[in-house]
């Protein structure tokens, strides 16, 4: 368990583990062991040396704290880590120490280690987003006919369905997730460039070693080292930004629905959301954690992007800021994904509050509808003015729109009583809500056409 | 010409035109005219009304400043614009005024207008990036054998070639550009959701109208309205961020090469870069403008991403900030693209300074190479220590590495004189530079294998 | 009127005027005319030349658009502006042209012009914040006894008063404003450093000219030129960030209060907030515009701060980004200030909704109070558990807390009927609300002790 | 030692300790113990209970990891922490458990704990900035007459002195530090608002308890609780942003001076700056670490500012992001301060390289000076053109400016040979450099007039 108190709301446990000292050490050691193996296979270093290095590459033998403490002296954890690895190797084979890290530079080590950590993070992110997908799809399907207010600029607007609302969330999640997958796929590439990006220390075998190393670590192999070209990581960080933005939007919506005065939704899980002092409280904590992530990630994206301006063959400054930024982005994205998955899975919807909130608007949200109905005979301008007057009366006299309209001479005779009667029926003013919902579900689950027949 | 003085370094002229009042009006009018045409075709509004609206949709009849002044009253330019359009339509046909904007909401208008402006911006961005691609490829090919220092953390490191350096730039440009193209392709979609995203005012024809409208405007049609789901725009804004980061990296590199003490490159164009007071100055202005963009865009990306958290069916706050942000991002991206295309096309490379800067390091940059040569016999640790000592002497005594090494007893007998003699030959320590360059060029121009045989 | 359509929600008219081409030209000309005047007075340039320059310095003679167009060639509008000024001066006195901009560099011109524009912006910002102060103070005083729900994590919590809430807003506004004033005071300093910050071209009169120039322009004179030290501007930009954050907080609160389901507040002005399609709508547009500013400004602050890293005696890149950033920050701050002043002046408070929303919680918000009352006899843990059970019953059975408690055996006998009866009286559970309000009002208006006796 | 590997370049050890689990626990316990003490003193809770709570408040008894793990369930570490404190208290006195956290809310605990941590961080930041101040002052004084190139847009410009350059750095450091101090002074205030900011659970003693608590913890006491008004913290975070921006500017300058081709400065410390593969490397690691901070902090500031928009009496989302942001900002600021103090203390200046770099410009940097000398007789325009021609020849023919000028007929007779001879003397073209330096030193050390007579 490696979550720190000061950042206890900033990461999930599994992602804290991914970036824990032990895990970072493992990734660094995996790079060095694989490099040695590959170089031995290609007869660049002795087989024995590779074996000794691999045997030395046991995280438990390393003092992460000491390495961390030394890192500032060289502006990279790579140098003290390698010193420690050489020491560990020496215990097994003094002759092998000369072949540790053969031909590589510390950025090869650090970048590949970071990529390996990202590779470990990806399935964690994916599995929460998959939970979220399923939960949103289920919510959308269950509430295909659940009518509710839409709200624009936080004000009541004509009705929609919760099915469409959830489908809209789902669509955004799936689109954002597609970007994220693509970014992982293109970004998980090994780094091996040596001191200046030419792997010159490996003579004419640099490319071969790089390809074999990437294969060994199950990473992609790029056209060339990318020491100072950080666009692939930037795309990944941006994709996280978009995912978190989407999750934040859902969290904002749900948290607004959970307000006591609205009461249309509640986070479900029983043991969460309590207060230190208020026994009655049931806070939307999953939304809070997601919005916390959404409040931090965009700026981290910004840092990464402005840090792309790196000097020549190895940057000075923003390169050295990357580990911290990327770790922060991934952990926050994971926290948001896990929290919203929990929220969506446990979400309670109160159909009757949705209905009564609609009703409480006294029909004024159908003013647009009335304008559309009156425009052909009254003219749009006059229809608009008539409805502005009518809705004003509704507010002042606390009466329903249809009742007010029924008394207005401009309306009488122009709208049939039956039409007036149905004016405020939300089910009859949903337009393409159902079609949009179907299209969103279908696009989100191409295989099953969005109709849920696919087994999960 | 619509560049304002206060933002004269923040946009190109063509992109200032894209976001000028006239252009914004044109885009808004295009939406309303197309909507009317489509609705007439589908027998939703009278043919005559559509014609009157189309005739009224002439930018010259509108007072953009008055509309802008009124926009704040409703937190959208859509409302005063529509009022003006109704007035213009009235002059042609009072009966038609009721059919202006039929079934749509002001966000449909504003979002689609923004997308249309983005569609106008795309080819401008593309054409400068294409100029840049060609220029970088040419530079890379011309300088395949131009040896130069690599520099890590701004310090001299083993040699590379300018060919590889330019190919690295090219690779990053092309990768970033691919993201941008994809983002435009996925992002240029029409918006038609009506008051609450269901197009309810259009009854059962909402989907049909939306599809026809998108076709009419040559835009994509999404699964559903996206009033409060801004992920597509976010992806586009992020892609701009990555492009600008990449361009900024190139600008940083080139500006460092143009320092008087380095002198390896110069921005070429004769009439640029002067100073108000220093006649000798030849400032790297194209790099400066690009770096200015790289200093602004990341934060704009951040604003957009944090603004994704929009409430329910229409956001309150960050939605109203988008036009300004997107305009700023696109203009800055264009400024960076145009500036770096100019810089790359006019770039002067000074091979002799590259060579003399290499030489001025007195061979110490080959210390790594010497370590690799000595390690098998001396052991890595001792070889490393030996070279640290040797390079210290080089600095103190201002002598070349090979001369110092030739006198050190640890080295004598372990390195043949011929090997020592060639130690400092940069051409012989380039590793996979050529292969990496080829791979980058090939990936950047898949069709011609990077060998330039393709006609342009 | 210089608001552009694409940025029509991003600035007020007066601040658009401050940064208009005409105003920027005026500021640039003011610098050059003052410099010439001062240099003539100190016998550095001929009196006639200064007069000719001053006469040439008429904004109307200049083509701002042409200058803007040329600015990119030198990465500063200063160079083409000076070329134009020389031409205008030549028409009056060819001999004077040589004395234009004598001893200065283009950054002296551009920085001082920016500072002059900031000086014009300050009273505009101040006057809106002063309007806001008065309105908030009035609201706070009027609603000293207006009881309402407090809300934490958007959930109902024990009562507060609207008087305290408004006083809290006021306190934050006044603290933020103090920072802003201080920043203006320290930041409005002239720039005169010449080519490299030593004013060497003015021989031993550089300091004297700088001091006189600052006096002439009514600006402060710093210890030394600040071409590459941007901390004063950074502090000012940050202060705007804090002001906007504070205004955004108020806007968020008010917009939440205006939700139909809450209905405790409404933006008042009659002619604002309409929709293009929904006649019933009364959108909180002032809050929307403020939140739009709050969504943009933080990232602009970030840009400015990261742009502080400027090279040597004049930066390359982030310097060239500053005008655009600073203009954006100031205009957004002004928009937020003006909007919230309007909102506060016109705010309608619905006491009865405040009261009924309180009541609708069925007393569960007093659960904390009950715990405090029961703890001495029941023990805190058990009291807490009892209240959790009680509030659960309230929710399920839709009953009031006191009624549920009255039936629970753990409570009977421990709480007097009179105490139970008063349990849910909000007026009796306001703690230090009144004292806090008084302290906030007093601190916000030190002169009148917050009691409003001071004439305004 | 609590630095984590993944963030080993993001914090100093002492600041890692400040935000370590043990330290966070200590701060939280300090709040609860002080609250209990104060409440006992005011006869609100029994003396015995307060004693038991104080005895339970021993960090070692708490499992920080378990608390961190639970924090997400309530979106605050406060709730699980209090549960643990109640358990620890129960072991000493079951009767006391009911008085733990009496009348407070978890945000009171968390906010005050954060403020206590900030109070611990302040002297750490201060002491490094004080080291930096002394070192910069010494450098400035030592190099009052050390002439060097100034550089604008990275191009050689007329001379300056290293004394002025260092004084400029010093001035900015001291101005920024003043902001930081002020922000700490105004920001270190206790929080005690209870559930909804009225401390209602403490009846009419809320204010008294709050004041006593603040006194007990040696913190300021604000006008009112600030649960949702984060302006004081925002001002502090901004001040860190300005400090880091200033430090980044110095780091950028120094790192540019350390380039091999420039060679005017070097980071001094012997055991730092090595490379994993290049024995000759002496990287400017202190600058790198500072620039890494400068690349991260601005965006964190932006996050904090946009997070100021917090809902009603306790925010949902951005509040929960604050600990992580503030910790990141403070640690990065400390890393930058410590690194630049090290750099400044160990900085090696190479006067001869400064001189030879000046010389290598062949005098063209004095072109401005020649223009000033020739303008009175040649006219400014013609003088400017003449010098543009002359500098062009210098570049092409690799000759010195004075030699070229001596041959130009426009110049002959207009400039005395003695004047021409002295034209390129940098010592004679320093303008007010000395005066500016003195003014900066005096302002930075008001007590000793900047002349260093003050004992330290």
PDB file of N, CA, C and O in Angstrom, chain D residues 81-130:
ATOM      1  N   UNK D  81      -9.273   9.451   9.718  1.00  0.00           N
ATOM      2  CA  UNK D  81      -8.345   9.908  10.757  1.00  0.00           C
ATOM      3  C   UNK D  81      -9.071  10.051  12.091  1.00  0.00           C
ATOM      4  O   UNK D  81      -8.585   9.620  13.140  1.00  0.00           O
ATOM      5  N   UNK D  82     -10.238  10.663  12.044  1.00  0.00           N
ATOM      6  CA  UNK D  82     -10.980  10.877  13.301  1.00  0.00           C
ATOM      7  C   UNK D  82     -11.431   9.559  13.905  1.00  0.00           C
ATOM      8  O   UNK D  82     -11.431   9.384  15.116  1.00  0.00           O
ATOM      9  N   UNK D  83     -11.803   8.632  13.025  1.00  0.00           N
ATOM     10  CA  UNK D  83     -12.189   7.313  13.518  1.00  0.00           C
ATOM     11  C   UNK D  83     -11.013   6.697  14.282  1.00  0.00           C
ATOM     12  O   UNK D  83     -11.191   6.150  15.380  1.00  0.00           O
ATOM     13  N   UNK D  84      -9.850   6.829  13.703  1.00  0.00           N
ATOM     14  CA  UNK D  84      -8.669   6.262  14.353  1.00  0.00           C
ATOM     15  C   UNK D  84      -8.366   6.995  15.656  1.00  0.00           C
ATOM     16  O   UNK D  84      -7.991   6.384  16.666  1.00  0.00           O
ATOM     17  N   UNK D  85      -8.544   8.318  15.653  1.00  0.00           N
ATOM     18  CA  UNK D  85      -8.267   9.076  16.873  1.00  0.00           C
ATOM     19  C   UNK D  85      -9.262   8.697  17.974  1.00  0.00           C
ATOM     20  O   UNK D  85      -8.889   8.569  19.155  1.00  0.00           O
ATOM     21  N   UNK D  86     -10.490   8.510  17.597  1.00  0.00           N
ATOM     22  CA  UNK D  86     -11.480   8.077  18.577  1.00  0.00           C
ATOM     23  C   UNK D  86     -11.057   6.730  19.159  1.00  0.00           C
ATOM     24  O   UNK D  86     -11.102   6.520  20.384  1.00  0.00           O
ATOM     25  N   UNK D  87     -10.593   5.814  18.301  1.00  0.00           N
ATOM     26  CA  UNK D  87     -10.153   4.503  18.805  1.00  0.00           C
ATOM     27  C   UNK D  87      -8.989   4.648  19.779  1.00  0.00           C
ATOM     28  O   UNK D  87      -8.956   4.020  20.836  1.00  0.00           O
ATOM     29  N   UNK D  88      -8.029   5.472  19.387  1.00  0.00           N
ATOM     30  CA  UNK D  88      -6.862   5.670  20.258  1.00  0.00           C
ATOM     31  C   UNK D  88      -7.281   6.318  21.586  1.00  0.00           C
ATOM     32  O   UNK D  88      -6.736   5.997  22.640  1.00  0.00           O
ATOM     33  N   UNK D  89      -8.239   7.240  21.489  1.00  0.00           N
ATOM     34  CA  UNK D  89      -8.711   7.903  22.704  1.00  0.00           C
ATOM     35  C   UNK D  89      -9.450   6.911  23.597  1.00  0.00           C
ATOM     36  O   UNK D  89      -9.293   6.905  24.825  1.00  0.00           O
ATOM     37  N   UNK D  90     -10.233   6.049  22.963  1.00  0.00           N
ATOM     38  CA  UNK D  90     -11.001   5.063  23.718  1.00  0.00           C
ATOM     39  C   UNK D  90     -10.084   4.214  24.597  1.00  0.00           C
ATOM     40  O   UNK D  90     -10.431   3.870  25.723  1.00  0.00           O
ATOM     41  N   UNK D  91      -8.893   3.875  24.080  1.00  0.00           N
ATOM     42  CA  UNK D  91      -7.963   3.056  24.859  1.00  0.00           C
ATOM     43  C   UNK D  91      -7.563   3.736  26.160  1.00  0.00           C
ATOM     44  O   UNK D  91      -7.205   3.092  27.128  1.00  0.00           O
ATOM     45  N   UNK D  92      -7.542   5.045  26.117  1.00  0.00           N
ATOM     46  CA  UNK D  92      -7.181   5.790  27.318  1.00  0.00           C
ATOM     47  C   UNK D  92      -8.407   6.101  28.161  1.00  0.00           C
ATOM     48  O   UNK D  92      -8.380   5.979  29.376  1.00  0.00           O
ATOM     49  N   UNK D  93      -9.460   6.514  27.504  1.00  0.00           N
ATOM     50  CA  UNK D  93     -10.651   6.932  28.253  1.00  0.00           C
ATOM     51  C   UNK D  93     -11.883   6.832  27.360  1.00  0.00           C
ATOM     52  O   UNK D  93     -12.133   7.721  26.533  1.00  0.00           O
ATOM     53  N   UNK D  94     -12.665   5.767  27.525  1.00  0.00           N
ATOM     54  CA  UNK D  94     -13.869   5.630  26.699  1.00  0.00           C
ATOM     55  C   UNK D  94     -14.757   6.862  26.804  1.00  0.00           C
ATOM     56  O   UNK D  94     -15.360   7.275  25.814  1.00  0.00           O
ATOM     57  N   UNK D  95     -14.798   7.435  27.995  1.00  0.00           N
ATOM     58  CA  UNK D  95     -15.679   8.587  28.181  1.00  0.00           C
ATOM     59  C   UNK D  95     -15.232   9.788  27.355  1.00  0.00           C
ATOM     60  O   UNK D  95     -16.024  10.675  27.044  1.00  0.00           O
ATOM     61  N   UNK D  96     -13.960   9.817  26.993  1.00  0.00           N
ATOM     62  CA  UNK D  96     -13.434  10.987  26.275  1.00  0.00           C
ATOM     63  C   UNK D  96     -13.769  10.972  24.799  1.00  0.00           C
ATOM     64  O   UNK D  96     -13.718  12.007  24.132  1.00  0.00           O
ATOM     65  N   UNK D  97     -14.110   9.780  24.291  1.00  0.00           N
ATOM     66  CA  UNK D  97     -14.268   9.683  22.830  1.00  0.00           C
ATOM     67  C   UNK D  97     -15.311  10.652  22.306  1.00  0.00           C
ATOM     68  O   UNK D  97     -15.189  11.169  21.202  1.00  0.00           O
ATOM     69  N   UNK D  98     -16.332  10.879  23.124  1.00  0.00           N
ATOM     70  CA  UNK D  98     -17.396  11.762  22.659  1.00  0.00           C
ATOM     71  C   UNK D  98     -16.959  13.205  22.493  1.00  0.00           C
ATOM     72  O   UNK D  98     -17.662  14.007  21.895  1.00  0.00           O
ATOM     73  N   UNK D  99     -15.798  13.530  23.011  1.00  0.00           N
ATOM     74  CA  UNK D  99     -15.364  14.935  22.954  1.00  0.00           C
ATOM     75  C   UNK D  99     -14.267  15.222  21.935  1.00  0.00           C
ATOM     76  O   UNK D  99     -13.788  16.338  21.815  1.00  0.00           O
ATOM     77  N   UNK D 100     -13.914  14.133  21.237  1.00  0.00           N
ATOM     78  CA  UNK D 100     -12.938  14.321  20.152  1.00  0.00           C
ATOM     79  C   UNK D 100     -13.565  15.209  19.081  1.00  0.00           C
ATOM     80  O   UNK D 100     -14.723  15.001  18.695  1.00  0.00           O
ATOM     81  N   UNK D 101     -12.827  16.227  18.601  1.00  0.00           N
ATOM     82  CA  UNK D 101     -13.256  16.982  17.418  1.00  0.00           C
ATOM     83  C   UNK D 101     -14.534  17.766  17.704  1.00  0.00           C
ATOM     84  O   UNK D 101     -15.285  18.123  16.795  1.00  0.00           O
ATOM     85  N   UNK D 102     -14.742  18.062  18.984  1.00  0.00           N
ATOM     86  CA  UNK D 102     -15.994  18.667  19.445  1.00  0.00           C
ATOM     87  C   UNK D 102     -16.298  19.987  18.727  1.00  0.00           C
ATOM     88  O   UNK D 102     -15.571  20.972  18.852  1.00  0.00           O
ATOM     89  N   UNK D 103     -17.402  19.949  17.974  1.00  0.00           N
ATOM     90  CA  UNK D 103     -17.875  21.182  17.334  1.00  0.00           C
ATOM     91  C   UNK D 103     -17.210  21.515  16.008  1.00  0.00           C
ATOM     92  O   UNK D 103     -17.601  22.477  15.344  1.00  0.00           O
ATOM     93  N   UNK D 104     -16.216  20.723  15.631  1.00  0.00           N
ATOM     94  CA  UNK D 104     -15.487  21.025  14.403  1.00  0.00           C
ATOM     95  C   UNK D 104     -15.979  20.139  13.263  1.00  0.00           C
ATOM     96  O   UNK D 104     -16.705  19.165  13.480  1.00  0.00           O
ATOM     97  N   UNK D 105     -15.560  20.462  12.064  1.00  0.00           N
ATOM     98  CA  UNK D 105     -15.860  19.632  10.901  1.00  0.00           C
ATOM     99  C   UNK D 105     -14.541  19.156  10.308  1.00  0.00           C
ATOM    100  O   UNK D 105     -13.483  19.725  10.604  1.00  0.00           O
ATOM    101  N   UNK D 106     -14.605  18.144   9.474  1.00  0.00           N
ATOM    102  CA  UNK D 106     -13.342  17.581   8.977  1.00  0.00           C
ATOM    103  C   UNK D 106     -12.541  18.605   8.175  1.00  0.00           C
ATOM    104  O   UNK D 106     -11.325  18.566   8.131  1.00  0.00           O
ATOM    105  N   UNK D 107     -13.215  19.542   7.539  1.00  0.00           N
ATOM    106  CA  UNK D 107     -12.443  20.543   6.798  1.00  0.00           C
ATOM    107  C   UNK D 107     -11.694  21.482   7.734  1.00  0.00           C
ATOM    108  O   UNK D 107     -10.625  21.990   7.381  1.00  0.00           O
ATOM    109  N   UNK D 108     -12.234  21.723   8.919  1.00  0.00           N
ATOM    110  CA  UNK D 108     -11.473  22.524   9.887  1.00  0.00           C
ATOM    111  C   UNK D 108     -10.136  21.848  10.175  1.00  0.00           C
ATOM    112  O   UNK D 108      -9.082  22.487  10.205  1.00  0.00           O
ATOM    113  N   UNK D 109     -10.245  20.535  10.388  1.00  0.00           N
ATOM    114  CA  UNK D 109      -9.058  19.735  10.653  1.00  0.00           C
ATOM    115  C   UNK D 109      -8.079  19.755   9.471  1.00  0.00           C
ATOM    116  O   UNK D 109      -6.894  20.045   9.632  1.00  0.00           O
ATOM    117  N   UNK D 110      -8.589  19.463   8.308  1.00  0.00           N
ATOM    118  CA  UNK D 110      -7.703  19.333   7.142  1.00  0.00           C
ATOM    119  C   UNK D 110      -7.095  20.678   6.744  1.00  0.00           C
ATOM    120  O   UNK D 110      -5.917  20.760   6.399  1.00  0.00           O
ATOM    121  N   UNK D 111      -7.900  21.729   6.770  1.00  0.00           N
ATOM    122  CA  UNK D 111      -7.374  23.041   6.397  1.00  0.00           C
ATOM    123  C   UNK D 111      -6.327  23.516   7.395  1.00  0.00           C
ATOM    124  O   UNK D 111      -5.261  24.020   7.010  1.00  0.00           O
ATOM    125  N   UNK D 112      -6.632  23.382   8.677  1.00  0.00           N
ATOM    126  CA  UNK D 112      -5.660  23.852   9.659  1.00  0.00           C
ATOM    127  C   UNK D 112      -4.386  23.017   9.596  1.00  0.00           C
ATOM    128  O   UNK D 112      -3.274  23.548   9.718  1.00  0.00           O
ATOM    129  N   UNK D 113      -4.540  21.714   9.382  1.00  0.00           N
ATOM    130  CA  UNK D 113      -3.348  20.876   9.245  1.00  0.00           C
ATOM    131  C   UNK D 113      -2.498  21.353   8.065  1.00  0.00           C
ATOM    132  O   UNK D 113      -1.269  21.478   8.172  1.00  0.00           O
ATOM    133  N   UNK D 114      -3.154  21.652   6.959  1.00  0.00           N
ATOM    134  CA  UNK D 114      -2.407  22.126   5.794  1.00  0.00           C
ATOM    135  C   UNK D 114      -1.667  23.418   6.124  1.00  0.00           C
ATOM    136  O   UNK D 114      -0.497  23.593   5.775  1.00  0.00           O
ATOM    137  N   UNK D 115      -2.344  24.313   6.816  1.00  0.00           N
ATOM    138  CA  UNK D 115      -1.722  25.587   7.176  1.00  0.00           C
ATOM    139  C   UNK D 115      -0.520  25.342   8.096  1.00  0.00           C
ATOM    140  O   UNK D 115       0.530  25.985   7.967  1.00  0.00           O
ATOM    141  N   UNK D 116      -0.657  24.391   9.022  1.00  0.00           N
ATOM    142  CA  UNK D 116       0.476  24.079   9.903  1.00  0.00           C
ATOM    143  C   UNK D 116       1.659  23.554   9.080  1.00  0.00           C
ATOM    144  O   UNK D 116       2.824  23.900   9.343  1.00  0.00           O
ATOM    145  N   UNK D 117       1.382  22.723   8.085  1.00  0.00           N
ATOM    146  CA  UNK D 117       2.454  22.226   7.225  1.00  0.00           C
ATOM    147  C   UNK D 117       3.106  23.370   6.455  1.00  0.00           C
ATOM    148  O   UNK D 117       4.332  23.419   6.293  1.00  0.00           O
ATOM    149  N   UNK D 118       2.290  24.286   6.001  1.00  0.00           N
ATOM    150  CA  UNK D 118       2.840  25.449   5.296  1.00  0.00           C
ATOM    151  C   UNK D 118       3.738  26.251   6.227  1.00  0.00           C
ATOM    152  O   UNK D 118       4.780  26.769   5.819  1.00  0.00           O
ATOM    153  N   UNK D 119       3.311  26.344   7.471  1.00  0.00           N
ATOM    154  CA  UNK D 119       4.137  27.054   8.446  1.00  0.00           C
ATOM    155  C   UNK D 119       5.487  26.378   8.654  1.00  0.00           C
ATOM    156  O   UNK D 119       6.486  27.054   8.915  1.00  0.00           O
ATOM    157  N   UNK D 120       5.502  25.052   8.531  1.00  0.00           N
ATOM    158  CA  UNK D 120       6.781  24.345   8.636  1.00  0.00           C
ATOM    159  C   UNK D 120       7.625  24.524   7.375  1.00  0.00           C
ATOM    160  O   UNK D 120       8.863  24.494   7.427  1.00  0.00           O
ATOM    161  N   UNK D 121       6.963  24.663   6.266  1.00  0.00           N
ATOM    162  CA  UNK D 121       7.699  24.811   5.001  1.00  0.00           C
ATOM    163  C   UNK D 121       8.340  26.189   4.864  1.00  0.00           C
ATOM    164  O   UNK D 121       9.429  26.331   4.287  1.00  0.00           O
ATOM    165  N   UNK D 122       7.674  27.197   5.411  1.00  0.00           N
ATOM    166  CA  UNK D 122       8.143  28.567   5.176  1.00  0.00           C
ATOM    167  C   UNK D 122       9.624  28.783   5.513  1.00  0.00           C
ATOM    168  O   UNK D 122      10.377  29.283   4.678  1.00  0.00           O
ATOM    169  N   UNK D 123      10.076  28.433   6.742  1.00  0.00           N
ATOM    170  CA  UNK D 123      11.494  28.694   7.030  1.00  0.00           C
ATOM    171  C   UNK D 123      12.446  27.916   6.121  1.00  0.00           C
ATOM    172  O   UNK D 123      13.550  28.388   5.837  1.00  0.00           O
ATOM    173  N   UNK D 124      12.008  26.763   5.645  1.00  0.00           N
ATOM    174  CA  UNK D 124      12.858  26.021   4.714  1.00  0.00           C
ATOM    175  C   UNK D 124      13.016  26.786   3.404  1.00  0.00           C
ATOM    176  O   UNK D 124      14.122  26.931   2.868  1.00  0.00           O
ATOM    177  N   UNK D 125      11.915  27.285   2.903  1.00  0.00           N
ATOM    178  CA  UNK D 125      11.986  28.081   1.678  1.00  0.00           C
ATOM    179  C   UNK D 125      12.831  29.327   1.915  1.00  0.00           C
ATOM    180  O   UNK D 125      13.709  29.678   1.134  1.00  0.00           O
ATOM    181  N   UNK D 126      12.555  29.981   3.021  1.00  0.00           N
ATOM    182  CA  UNK D 126      13.239  31.234   3.336  1.00  0.00           C
ATOM    183  C   UNK D 126      14.757  31.048   3.426  1.00  0.00           C
ATOM    184  O   UNK D 126      15.524  31.876   2.962  1.00  0.00           O
ATOM    185  N   UNK D 127      15.164  29.966   4.053  1.00  0.00           N
ATOM    186  CA  UNK D 127      16.606  29.864   4.296  1.00  0.00           C
ATOM    187  C   UNK D 127      17.365  29.635   3.000  1.00  0.00           C
ATOM    188  O   UNK D 127      18.476  30.139   2.826  1.00  0.00           O
ATOM    189  N   UNK D 128      16.762  28.908   2.061  1.00  0.00           N
ATOM    190  CA  UNK D 128      17.441  28.754   0.775  1.00  0.00           C
ATOM    191  C   UNK D 128      17.445  30.059  -0.011  1.00  0.00           C
ATOM    192  O   UNK D 128      18.426  30.393  -0.677  1.00  0.00           O
ATOM    193  N   UNK D 129      16.328  30.781   0.069  1.00  0.00           N
ATOM    194  CA  UNK D 129      16.292  32.049  -0.654  1.00  0.00           C
ATOM    195  C   UNK D 129      17.272  33.049  -0.030  1.00  0.00           C
ATOM    196  O   UNK D 129      17.848  33.889  -0.732  1.00  0.00           O
ATOM    197  N   UNK D 130      17.476  32.939   1.255  1.00  0.00           N
ATOM    198  CA  UNK D 130      18.450  33.800   1.920  1.00  0.00           C
ATOM    199  C   UNK D 130      19.877  33.433   1.479  1.00  0.00           C
ATOM    200  O   UNK D 130      20.700  34.319   1.220  1.00  0.00           O
TER     201      UNK D 130
END
